[in-house]
Amino acid sequence: MMIKDLNRIKCILTFGYGNRKDYAEFLEYLRNFNVECVVDVRMVPRAWSRKWYGEQIKILCESNNIEYISKTALGNTSGKENWIPLNQEEADQALHEIAQLAQKGNILLLCAEMNPNRCHRKEVAHCLESLVSLPVKHLG
């Protein structure tokens, strides 16, 4: 299967907004990959710009008929790419809840770090991948 075909099958997507000033690329990915749910995996859903605050992303998602969920239990206490949740039991419960959503349609894990190799969302995505056997695609 070619990478371009991923938008036709269920998958786990990840996206880091980095220092983007608008939603253009984010919205393009949501549409192109038929994302049904955005899962914010930041421990604190805030950013340098209010545009990327959880409440604002929720409004954006809902206006595009996409569910938005903040799962602070999937946040990271390490401050680095290795994922250390605040409470492992709560993180495991959140992973199982998100795994159920992933089986119904495409989900996108959202975090701040643009580079997935420097972000904990990569580990979160791979934990989900092992629970639901769906491919992971790291976007922009």
Coordinates of N, CA and C in Angstrom, one line a residue:
M1 N 0.8 -1.2 0.0 CA 0.0 0.0 0.0 C 0.9 1.2 0.0
M2 N 0.5 2.2 -0.8 CA 1.3 3.4 -0.8 C 0.8 4.4 0.3
I3 N 1.7 5.3 0.7 CA 1.4 6.2 1.8 C 0.2 7.1 1.5
K4 N 0.0 7.5 0.2 CA -1.1 8.3 -0.2 C -2.4 7.6 0.1
D5 N -2.4 6.3 0.2 CA -3.7 5.6 0.4 C -4.1 5.6 1.9
L6 N -3.2 6.1 2.8 CA -3.6 6.1 4.2 C -4.8 6.9 4.5
N7 N -5.1 7.9 3.6 CA -6.3 8.7 3.9 C -7.6 7.9 3.6
R8 N -7.5 6.7 3.1 CA -8.7 5.9 2.8 C -8.9 4.8 3.8
I9 N -8.0 4.6 4.7 CA -8.2 3.6 5.7 C -8.1 4.2 7.1
K10 N -8.6 3.5 8.1 CA -8.5 4.0 9.5 C -7.0 4.0 9.9
C11 N -6.6 5.1 10.6 CA -5.3 5.2 11.1 C -5.2 6.2 12.2
I12 N -4.1 6.1 12.9 CA -3.8 7.0 14.0 C -2.8 8.1 13.4
L13 N -3.2 9.3 13.5 CA -2.4 10.4 13.0 C -1.9 11.3 14.1
T14 N -0.8 11.9 13.9 CA -0.3 12.8 14.9 C 0.1 14.1 14.2
F15 N 0.0 15.2 15.0 CA 0.3 16.6 14.4 C 0.8 17.5 15.6
G16 N 1.8 18.2 15.3 CA 2.3 19.2 16.3 C 2.2 20.5 15.6
Y17 N 1.6 21.5 16.3 CA 1.3 22.8 15.7 C 2.6 23.7 15.7
G18 N 3.6 23.4 16.5 CA 4.8 24.2 16.5 C 4.5 25.6 16.7
N19 N 5.1 26.4 15.8 CA 4.9 27.9 15.9 C 4.0 28.4 14.8
R20 N 3.1 27.5 14.3 CA 2.2 27.9 13.2 C 1.3 29.1 13.7
K21 N 1.1 30.0 12.8 CA 0.3 31.2 13.2 C -1.2 31.0 12.8
D22 N -1.5 30.0 12.0 CA -2.9 29.8 11.6 C -3.2 28.3 11.5
Y23 N -4.5 28.1 11.2 CA -4.9 26.7 11.2 C -4.9 26.0 9.8
A24 N -4.4 26.7 8.8 CA -4.5 26.2 7.4 C -4.0 24.8 7.2
E25 N -2.8 24.5 7.6 CA -2.3 23.2 7.4 C -3.0 22.1 8.3
F26 N -3.3 22.5 9.5 CA -4.0 21.6 10.4 C -5.4 21.2 9.8
L27 N -6.1 22.2 9.3 CA -7.4 21.9 8.7 C -7.3 21.1 7.5
E28 N -6.3 21.3 6.7 CA -6.0 20.5 5.5 C -5.9 19.1 5.9
Y29 N -5.1 18.8 6.9 CA -4.9 17.4 7.3 C -6.2 16.8 7.8
L30 N -6.9 17.6 8.6 CA -8.2 17.1 9.2 C -9.1 16.6 8.0
R31 N -9.2 17.4 7.0 CA -10.1 17.1 5.9 C -9.5 16.0 5.0
N32 N -8.2 16.1 4.6 CA -7.6 15.1 3.7 C -7.6 13.7 4.3
F33 N -7.5 13.6 5.6 CA -7.5 12.3 6.3 C -8.8 11.9 7.0
N34 N -9.8 12.6 6.7 CA -11.2 12.3 7.2 C -11.1 12.1 8.8
V35 N -10.5 13.0 9.5 CA -10.3 12.9 10.9 C -11.7 13.1 11.6
E36 N -12.0 12.2 12.4 CA -13.3 12.3 13.1 C -13.2 12.8 14.6
C37 N -11.9 12.7 15.1 CA -11.7 13.1 16.5 C -10.3 13.6 16.6
V38 N -10.1 14.8 17.2 CA -8.8 15.3 17.6 C -8.6 15.1 19.1
V39 N -7.5 14.4 19.4 CA -7.3 14.1 20.8 C -6.0 15.0 21.2
D40 N -6.3 15.9 22.1 CA -5.2 16.8 22.6 C -4.5 16.1 23.7
V41 N -3.2 15.8 23.5 CA -2.4 15.0 24.4 C -1.5 15.9 25.3
R42 N -1.8 17.2 25.3 CA -0.9 18.0 26.1 C -1.4 18.0 27.6
M43 N -0.5 18.0 28.5 CA -0.8 17.9 29.9 C -1.6 19.2 30.3
V44 N -1.2 20.3 29.7 CA -2.0 21.6 29.9 C -2.3 22.1 28.5
P45 N -3.6 22.1 28.1 CA -3.9 22.5 26.7 C -3.9 24.0 26.5
R46 N -2.7 24.5 26.6 CA -2.5 26.0 26.4 C -1.2 26.1 25.5
A47 N -1.0 27.3 25.0 CA 0.1 27.5 24.1 C 0.5 29.0 24.1
W48 N 1.6 29.3 23.4 CA 2.1 30.6 23.3 C 1.1 31.5 22.6
S49 N 0.2 30.9 21.8 CA -0.9 31.7 21.1 C -2.2 31.1 21.6
R50 N -3.1 32.0 21.9 CA -4.5 31.6 22.3 C -5.1 30.7 21.3
K51 N -4.7 30.9 20.0 CA -5.3 30.2 18.9 C -5.2 28.7 19.2
W52 N -4.1 28.3 19.8 CA -3.8 26.8 20.1 C -4.3 26.4 21.5
Y53 N -5.0 27.2 22.2 CA -5.6 26.8 23.4 C -6.7 25.7 23.1
G54 N -6.8 24.8 24.0 CA -7.8 23.7 23.8 C -9.2 24.2 23.5
E55 N -9.7 25.3 24.2 CA -11.0 25.8 23.9 C -11.2 26.3 22.5
Q56 N -10.1 26.9 22.0 CA -10.2 27.4 20.6 C -10.2 26.3 19.6
I57 N -9.4 25.3 19.9 CA -9.3 24.2 18.9 C -10.6 23.4 19.0
K58 N -11.2 23.3 20.1 CA -12.5 22.7 20.2 C -13.6 23.4 19.4
I59 N -13.6 24.7 19.4 CA -14.5 25.5 18.6 C -14.2 25.2 17.1
L60 N -13.0 25.3 16.7 CA -12.6 25.0 15.3 C -13.0 23.6 14.9
C61 N -12.8 22.6 15.7 CA -13.1 21.2 15.4 C -14.6 21.1 15.2
E62 N -15.4 21.6 16.2 CA -16.8 21.4 16.2 C -17.4 22.1 15.0
S63 N -16.9 23.3 14.6 CA -17.4 24.0 13.4 C -17.1 23.2 12.1
N64 N -16.3 22.2 12.2 CA -16.0 21.3 11.1 C -16.5 19.9 11.3
N65 N -17.4 19.8 12.2 CA -18.0 18.5 12.5 C -17.0 17.4 12.9
I66 N -16.0 17.8 13.7 CA -15.0 16.9 14.2 C -15.0 17.0 15.8
E67 N -15.0 15.9 16.4 CA -15.0 15.9 17.9 C -13.6 16.3 18.4
Y68 N -13.6 17.0 19.5 CA -12.3 17.4 20.1 C -12.4 16.9 21.6
I69 N -11.3 16.2 22.0 CA -11.2 15.7 23.3 C -9.8 16.1 23.9
S70 N -9.8 16.6 25.1 CA -8.5 16.8 25.8 C -8.3 15.7 26.7
K71 N -7.2 15.0 26.6 CA -6.8 13.9 27.5 C -5.5 14.3 28.2
T72 N -5.6 15.1 29.2 CA -4.5 15.5 30.0 C -3.7 14.4 30.6
A73 N -4.4 13.2 30.8 CA -3.7 12.1 31.4 C -2.7 11.5 30.4
L74 N -2.7 11.9 29.2 CA -1.8 11.5 28.2 C -0.7 12.5 28.0
G75 N -0.6 13.5 28.8 CA 0.4 14.5 28.8 C 1.7 14.0 29.3
N76 N 2.7 14.8 29.2 CA 4.1 14.3 29.5 C 4.7 15.1 30.6
T77 N 5.3 14.5 31.6 CA 6.0 15.2 32.7 C 7.5 15.3 32.5
S78 N 8.0 14.6 31.4 CA 9.5 14.6 31.2 C 10.0 15.8 30.6
G79 N 9.2 16.5 29.9 CA 9.6 17.7 29.1 C 10.5 17.4 27.9
K80 N 10.5 16.1 27.6 CA 11.3 15.6 26.4 C 10.5 14.6 25.7
E81 N 11.1 14.0 24.7 CA 10.3 13.1 23.8 C 9.9 11.8 24.5
N82 N 10.6 11.4 25.6 CA 10.2 10.2 26.3 C 9.0 10.5 27.2
W83 N 8.0 9.6 27.0 CA 6.7 9.9 27.7 C 6.7 9.3 29.1
I84 N 6.5 10.2 30.0 CA 6.3 9.9 31.4 C 5.0 10.5 31.9
P85 N 3.9 9.7 31.9 CA 2.6 10.3 32.4 C 2.7 10.6 33.9
L86 N 1.8 11.6 34.2 CA 1.7 11.9 35.6 C 1.2 10.8 36.5
N87 N 0.2 10.0 35.9 CA -0.4 8.9 36.6 C -0.6 7.8 35.6
Q88 N 0.2 6.7 35.7 CA 0.1 5.6 34.7 C -1.2 5.0 34.6
E89 N -1.9 4.8 35.7 CA -3.3 4.2 35.7 C -4.2 5.0 34.9
E90 N -4.2 6.3 35.1 CA -5.1 7.2 34.4 C -4.7 7.3 32.9
A91 N -3.4 7.2 32.6 CA -2.9 7.2 31.2 C -3.4 5.9 30.5
D92 N -3.3 4.8 31.2 CA -3.8 3.5 30.6 C -5.3 3.6 30.3
Q93 N -6.0 4.1 31.2 CA -7.5 4.2 31.0 C -7.8 5.1 29.8
A94 N -7.1 6.3 29.7 CA -7.2 7.2 28.6 C -6.9 6.5 27.3
L95 N -5.8 5.8 27.3 CA -5.4 5.0 26.1 C -6.5 4.1 25.6
H96 N -7.1 3.4 26.5 CA -8.1 2.4 26.1 C -9.4 3.2 25.6
E97 N -9.7 4.3 26.2 CA -10.8 5.1 25.7 C -10.5 5.6 24.3
I98 N -9.3 6.1 24.0 CA -9.0 6.6 22.7 C -8.9 5.4 21.7
A99 N -8.4 4.3 22.2 CA -8.4 3.1 21.3 C -9.8 2.8 20.8
Q100 N -10.8 2.9 21.6 CA -12.1 2.6 21.1 C -12.6 3.6 20.1
L101 N -12.2 4.9 20.2 CA -12.5 5.9 19.2 C -11.7 5.6 17.9
A102 N -10.5 5.2 18.0 CA -9.7 4.9 16.8 C -10.2 3.7 16.0
Q103 N -10.9 2.8 16.6 CA -11.5 1.7 15.9 C -12.7 2.1 15.1
K104 N -13.3 3.3 15.4 CA -14.5 3.8 14.7 C -14.1 4.7 13.6
G105 N -13.0 5.4 13.6 CA -12.6 6.3 12.6 C -11.2 6.9 12.9
N106 N -10.8 7.7 12.0 CA -9.4 8.3 12.1 C -9.4 9.3 13.3
I107 N -8.4 9.2 14.1 CA -8.1 10.1 15.1 C -6.8 10.8 14.9
L108 N -6.7 12.0 15.4 CA -5.4 12.8 15.3 C -5.0 13.2 16.7
L109 N -3.8 12.8 17.1 CA -3.2 13.2 18.4 C -2.5 14.5 18.2
L110 N -2.9 15.5 19.0 CA -2.4 16.9 18.8 C -1.5 17.2 20.0
C111 N -0.3 17.8 19.7 CA 0.6 18.3 20.7 C 1.3 19.6 20.1
A112 N 2.2 20.1 20.9 CA 2.8 21.4 20.5 C 4.0 21.2 19.7
E113 N 4.9 20.2 20.0 CA 6.2 20.0 19.3 C 5.9 19.6 17.8
M114 N 6.5 20.4 16.9 CA 6.3 20.1 15.5 C 6.9 18.8 15.0
N115 N 8.1 18.5 15.5 CA 8.8 17.3 15.1 C 8.4 16.1 16.0
P116 N 7.8 15.1 15.4 CA 7.3 13.9 16.2 C 8.4 13.2 16.9
N117 N 9.6 13.3 16.3 CA 10.8 12.6 17.0 C 11.2 13.2 18.2
R118 N 10.7 14.4 18.5 CA 11.1 15.2 19.7 C 9.9 15.4 20.6
C119 N 8.8 14.6 20.4 CA 7.6 14.7 21.1 C 7.1 13.4 21.6
H120 N 6.5 13.5 22.8 CA 6.0 12.3 23.5 C 4.8 11.7 22.7
R121 N 4.1 12.4 21.8 CA 2.9 11.9 21.1 C 3.3 10.7 20.3
K122 N 4.6 10.6 19.9 CA 5.0 9.4 19.1 C 4.9 8.2 19.9
E123 N 5.3 8.2 21.2 CA 5.1 7.1 22.1 C 3.7 6.8 22.4
V124 N 2.9 7.8 22.6 CA 1.4 7.7 22.8 C 0.8 7.0 21.6
A125 N 1.2 7.4 20.4 CA 0.6 6.8 19.2 C 1.0 5.4 19.1
H126 N 2.2 5.0 19.4 CA 2.6 3.6 19.3 C 2.0 2.7 20.3
C127 N 1.7 3.3 21.5 CA 0.9 2.5 22.5 C -0.5 2.2 21.9
L128 N -1.1 3.2 21.3 CA -2.4 3.0 20.7 C -2.3 2.0 19.5
E129 N -1.3 2.1 18.7 CA -1.1 1.2 17.6 C -1.0 -0.2 18.1
S130 N -0.4 -0.5 19.2 CA -0.4 -1.8 19.7 C -1.7 -2.3 20.3
L131 N -2.5 -1.4 20.7 CA -3.9 -1.7 21.2 C -4.9 -2.0 20.1
V132 N -4.8 -1.3 19.0 CA -5.8 -1.4 17.9 C -5.3 -1.9 16.6
S133 N -4.0 -2.1 16.5 CA -3.4 -2.6 15.2 C -3.7 -1.8 14.0
L134 N -3.6 -0.4 14.2 CA -3.8 0.5 13.1 C -2.5 1.2 12.8
P135 N -2.3 1.6 11.6 CA -1.0 2.3 11.3 C -1.0 3.7 11.9
V136 N 0.2 4.1 12.1 CA 0.5 5.5 12.6 C 1.1 6.3 11.5
K137 N 0.6 7.5 11.3 CA 1.2 8.5 10.4 C 1.4 9.8 11.1
H138 N 2.7 10.2 11.1 CA 3.0 11.5 11.7 C 3.0 12.6 10.6
L139 N 2.1 13.6 10.8 CA 1.9 14.7 9.9 C 2.7 15.9 10.2
G140 N 3.0 16.7 9.2 CA 3.6 18.0 9.2 C 4.3 18.3 10.5

